[in-house]
């Protein structure tokens, strides 16, 4: 079945450091790809998405590029802030009867001042 | 515009009892999804309803069931509760069921089984 592999963390960075969170997926067909973020004590919020190969999703300084050939959708940010501390989830979504979002375990990010 | 709302926020049940969790999607959204978030296990897909029908079901036992009402709200029922059912249950909704459609999440219901 469909699945997602992410570095589990926790990832601990200093403020203004560069962030990369790797995400690879297996999914039948041609999924869209999403990154969601969960701040402490809250539900999930959409961070960014990409719907076709080579598309770049971006939001709040975060970016991710849909790499179909490597089935990857790595999340990057050039300079993290303490307020970015959260759990990040990568999720593919495909068409059809199994077209619900598939999540992995998420990656916990802690940013220290 | 109101987001996805879930009730109750917290629920404490005894092992063997039944729990009912409720979800109201964003107005106009026809798809509702249920996920279980247990500690350390990420989000596990439970159920997906769209326009009143069950579209897909995750790898959970039959004592996890649900339904979607004509107004697209949904409820999740968990029968014969077990201690390991303790988790945060998240509901999400989307406008359509297409692959590019994002899902919006509620704040969740924290179920504790004692």
Coordinates of C-alpha atoms in Angstrom, one line a residue:
Chain A
X1 CA 0.0 0.0 0.0
X2 CA 0.9 3.7 -0.1
X3 CA 3.4 4.8 2.5
X4 CA 5.5 7.8 3.6
X5 CA 9.0 7.7 5.1
X6 CA 10.3 10.7 7.0
X7 CA 13.2 11.3 9.3
X8 CA 11.5 11.0 12.7
X9 CA 13.6 13.3 14.7
X10 CA 13.5 15.1 17.0
X11 CA 15.4 17.5 14.9
X12 CA 17.0 20.3 17.0
X13 CA 18.3 23.4 15.4
X14 CA 19.5 26.8 16.5
X15 CA 17.5 29.9 15.3
X16 CA 18.4 31.0 11.8
X17 CA 19.8 27.6 10.9
X18 CA 18.9 25.9 7.6
X19 CA 16.3 23.2 7.7
X20 CA 15.8 20.1 5.6
X21 CA 13.2 17.4 6.4
X22 CA 13.4 14.5 4.0
X23 CA 10.3 12.8 2.7
X24 CA 10.0 9.9 0.3
X25 CA 6.8 8.1 -0.6
X26 CA 5.3 5.1 -2.4
X27 CA 2.0 5.6 -4.0
X28 CA 0.2 4.1 -7.0
X29 CA -0.4 6.4 -9.9
X30 CA 0.3 10.1 -9.7
X31 CA -0.4 11.6 -6.3
X32 CA -0.5 15.2 -5.2
X33 CA 1.9 15.9 -2.3
X34 CA 1.3 17.9 0.8
X35 CA 3.2 19.1 3.9
X36 CA 1.1 19.7 7.1
X37 CA 2.3 21.2 10.3
X38 CA 1.0 20.5 13.8
X39 CA 1.9 23.1 16.5
X40 CA 1.8 21.9 20.1
X41 CA -1.7 21.2 21.3
X42 CA -3.3 21.9 17.9
X43 CA -4.7 20.1 14.9
X44 CA -2.9 19.9 11.6
X45 CA -2.6 22.9 9.2
X46 CA -1.7 22.8 5.6
X47 CA 1.8 24.2 5.0
X48 CA 2.2 23.8 1.3
X49 CA 1.4 21.5 -1.6
X50 CA 2.4 20.5 -5.1
X51 CA 0.2 18.7 -7.6
X52 CA 2.5 17.8 -10.5
X53 CA 6.1 16.9 -11.2
X54 CA 8.7 19.7 -10.7
X55 CA 6.1 21.9 -9.1
X56 CA 7.4 23.9 -6.1
X57 CA 5.1 24.6 -3.2
X58 CA 6.0 27.4 -0.9
X59 CA 4.6 29.2 2.2
X60 CA 6.0 31.1 5.2
X61 CA 9.5 30.7 3.9
X62 CA 9.2 26.9 3.5
X63 CA 9.6 25.2 0.1
X64 CA 9.3 21.7 -1.3
X65 CA 9.7 20.5 -4.9
X66 CA 7.8 17.5 -6.3
X67 CA 10.5 15.1 -7.6
X68 CA 8.6 12.3 -9.4
X69 CA 11.8 10.5 -10.5
X70 CA 13.0 10.1 -6.9
X71 CA 9.5 10.0 -5.3
X72 CA 10.5 12.7 -2.9
X73 CA 9.1 15.9 -1.5
X74 CA 11.8 17.3 0.8
X75 CA 10.9 20.3 3.0
X76 CA 13.4 23.2 3.3
X77 CA 13.6 26.6 5.0
X78 CA 16.6 28.8 4.8
X79 CA 16.4 30.3 8.3
X80 CA 14.2 28.8 11.0
X81 CA 12.6 30.6 13.9
X82 CA 11.7 29.4 17.4
X83 CA 8.0 29.7 16.3
X84 CA 8.7 27.0 13.7
X85 CA 8.9 24.4 16.5
X86 CA 6.3 21.8 15.6
X87 CA 5.7 18.4 14.1
X88 CA 5.8 18.3 10.3
X89 CA 4.0 15.7 8.2
X90 CA 4.4 14.8 4.6
X91 CA 1.4 13.2 2.9
X92 CA 0.7 12.0 -0.6
X93 CA -2.9 11.9 -2.0
X94 CA -4.0 10.1 -5.1
X95 CA -7.2 9.7 -7.1
X96 CA -9.8 7.1 -6.6
X97 CA -11.2 5.1 -3.8
X98 CA -7.9 5.2 -1.8
X99 CA -7.5 8.9 -2.3
X100 CA -7.3 9.9 1.3
X101 CA -4.2 11.5 2.6
X102 CA -1.6 9.1 3.9
X103 CA 0.6 10.3 6.8
X104 CA 3.8 9.0 8.3
X105 CA 5.0 9.4 11.8
X106 CA 6.0 13.0 11.3
X107 CA 9.2 14.9 12.1
X108 CA 9.4 16.9 15.3
X109 CA 11.4 20.1 15.0
X110 CA 12.7 22.0 18.0
X111 CA 14.3 25.4 17.4
X112 CA 16.4 26.9 20.2
X113 CA 17.0 30.6 20.5
Chain B
X1 CA -16.2 31.0 8.2
X2 CA -16.2 28.3 10.9
X3 CA -13.5 25.6 10.5
X4 CA -13.9 21.9 11.2
X5 CA -15.4 21.4 14.7
X6 CA -15.1 18.3 16.8
X7 CA -16.9 17.4 20.0
X8 CA -16.3 16.6 22.7
X9 CA -12.8 18.0 23.2
X10 CA -12.0 15.4 25.8
X11 CA -13.6 12.1 26.6
X12 CA -12.9 9.7 29.3
X13 CA -14.3 6.2 29.1
X14 CA -13.9 2.9 30.9
X15 CA -12.6 -0.2 29.1
X16 CA -15.4 -2.0 27.4
X17 CA -17.6 1.0 27.0
X18 CA -18.6 2.7 23.7
X19 CA -17.4 6.2 22.6
X20 CA -19.1 8.5 20.1
X21 CA -17.1 11.3 18.6
X22 CA -18.7 14.0 16.4
X23 CA -17.4 16.1 13.5
X24 CA -18.9 19.1 11.7
X25 CA -17.1 19.8 8.4
X26 CA -16.6 23.2 6.9
X27 CA -19.7 24.5 5.2
X28 CA -19.9 23.1 1.7
X29 CA -17.4 20.3 2.2
X30 CA -18.7 16.9 1.3
X31 CA -15.7 14.7 2.3
X32 CA -14.9 13.8 5.9
X33 CA -11.9 11.9 7.1
X34 CA -11.1 10.4 10.5
X35 CA -7.5 9.7 11.8
X36 CA -6.2 8.3 15.0
X37 CA -3.0 9.9 16.4
X38 CA -1.6 7.7 19.1
X39 CA 1.6 8.7 20.9
X40 CA 4.6 8.0 18.7
X41 CA 2.6 6.5 15.9
X42 CA 1.8 9.5 13.7
X43 CA -1.6 9.7 12.0
X44 CA -3.3 6.4 11.2
X45 CA -6.1 6.6 8.7
X46 CA -9.4 5.3 10.0
X47 CA -12.3 6.2 7.7
X48 CA -13.3 8.4 4.7
X49 CA -16.8 9.5 4.0
X50 CA -17.9 11.4 0.9
X51 CA -21.5 12.4 0.1
X52 CA -22.9 10.0 2.6
X53 CA -21.0 7.0 1.5
X54 CA -17.9 5.2 3.0
X55 CA -15.1 5.6 0.4
X56 CA -12.3 3.9 2.2
X57 CA -11.4 2.3 5.4
X58 CA -8.0 1.9 7.2
X59 CA -6.6 -1.1 8.8
X60 CA -8.7 -1.0 12.0
X61 CA -11.0 -3.6 13.6
X62 CA -14.8 -3.5 12.9
X63 CA -15.5 -2.1 16.3
X64 CA -14.4 1.2 14.8
X65 CA -17.3 2.4 12.7
X66 CA -18.9 5.6 11.7
X67 CA -21.4 7.3 9.4
X68 CA -22.0 10.5 7.6
X69 CA -25.3 12.3 7.8
X70 CA -27.2 14.2 5.1
X71 CA -25.8 17.5 6.3
X72 CA -22.3 15.9 5.8
X73 CA -21.5 15.9 9.5
X74 CA -20.1 12.7 10.8
X75 CA -19.7 10.6 13.8
X76 CA -17.1 8.0 14.8
X77 CA -18.1 5.1 17.1
X78 CA -15.7 3.0 18.9
X79 CA -17.2 -0.1 20.6
X80 CA -15.7 -2.3 23.3
X81 CA -13.0 0.2 24.1
X82 CA -9.6 -1.0 24.9
X83 CA -6.8 0.8 26.7
X84 CA -4.8 1.2 23.5
X85 CA -7.6 3.2 21.9
X86 CA -6.5 6.1 24.0
X87 CA -5.4 8.7 21.4
X88 CA -6.2 12.0 19.8
X89 CA -8.9 11.5 17.1
X90 CA -8.7 14.0 14.3
X91 CA -11.4 14.8 11.8
X92 CA -10.7 16.6 8.5
X93 CA -12.9 17.8 5.7
X94 CA -12.4 18.7 2.1
X95 CA -14.4 20.4 -0.6
X96 CA -14.0 17.5 -3.1
X97 CA -12.4 14.1 -3.3
X98 CA -9.9 15.0 -6.0
X99 CA -6.2 14.3 -5.5
X100 CA -5.3 18.0 -5.4
X101 CA -7.8 19.0 -2.8
X102 CA -6.5 19.9 0.6
X103 CA -8.0 18.7 3.8
X104 CA -8.7 21.0 6.7
X105 CA -8.4 19.5 10.2
X106 CA -10.2 20.0 13.4
X107 CA -8.6 20.4 16.9
X108 CA -9.4 16.7 17.7
X109 CA -11.0 14.8 20.5
X110 CA -8.7 13.4 23.1
X111 CA -10.1 10.0 24.1
X112 CA -8.7 8.4 27.3
X113 CA -9.7 4.8 28.2
X114 CA -9.1 3.8 31.8

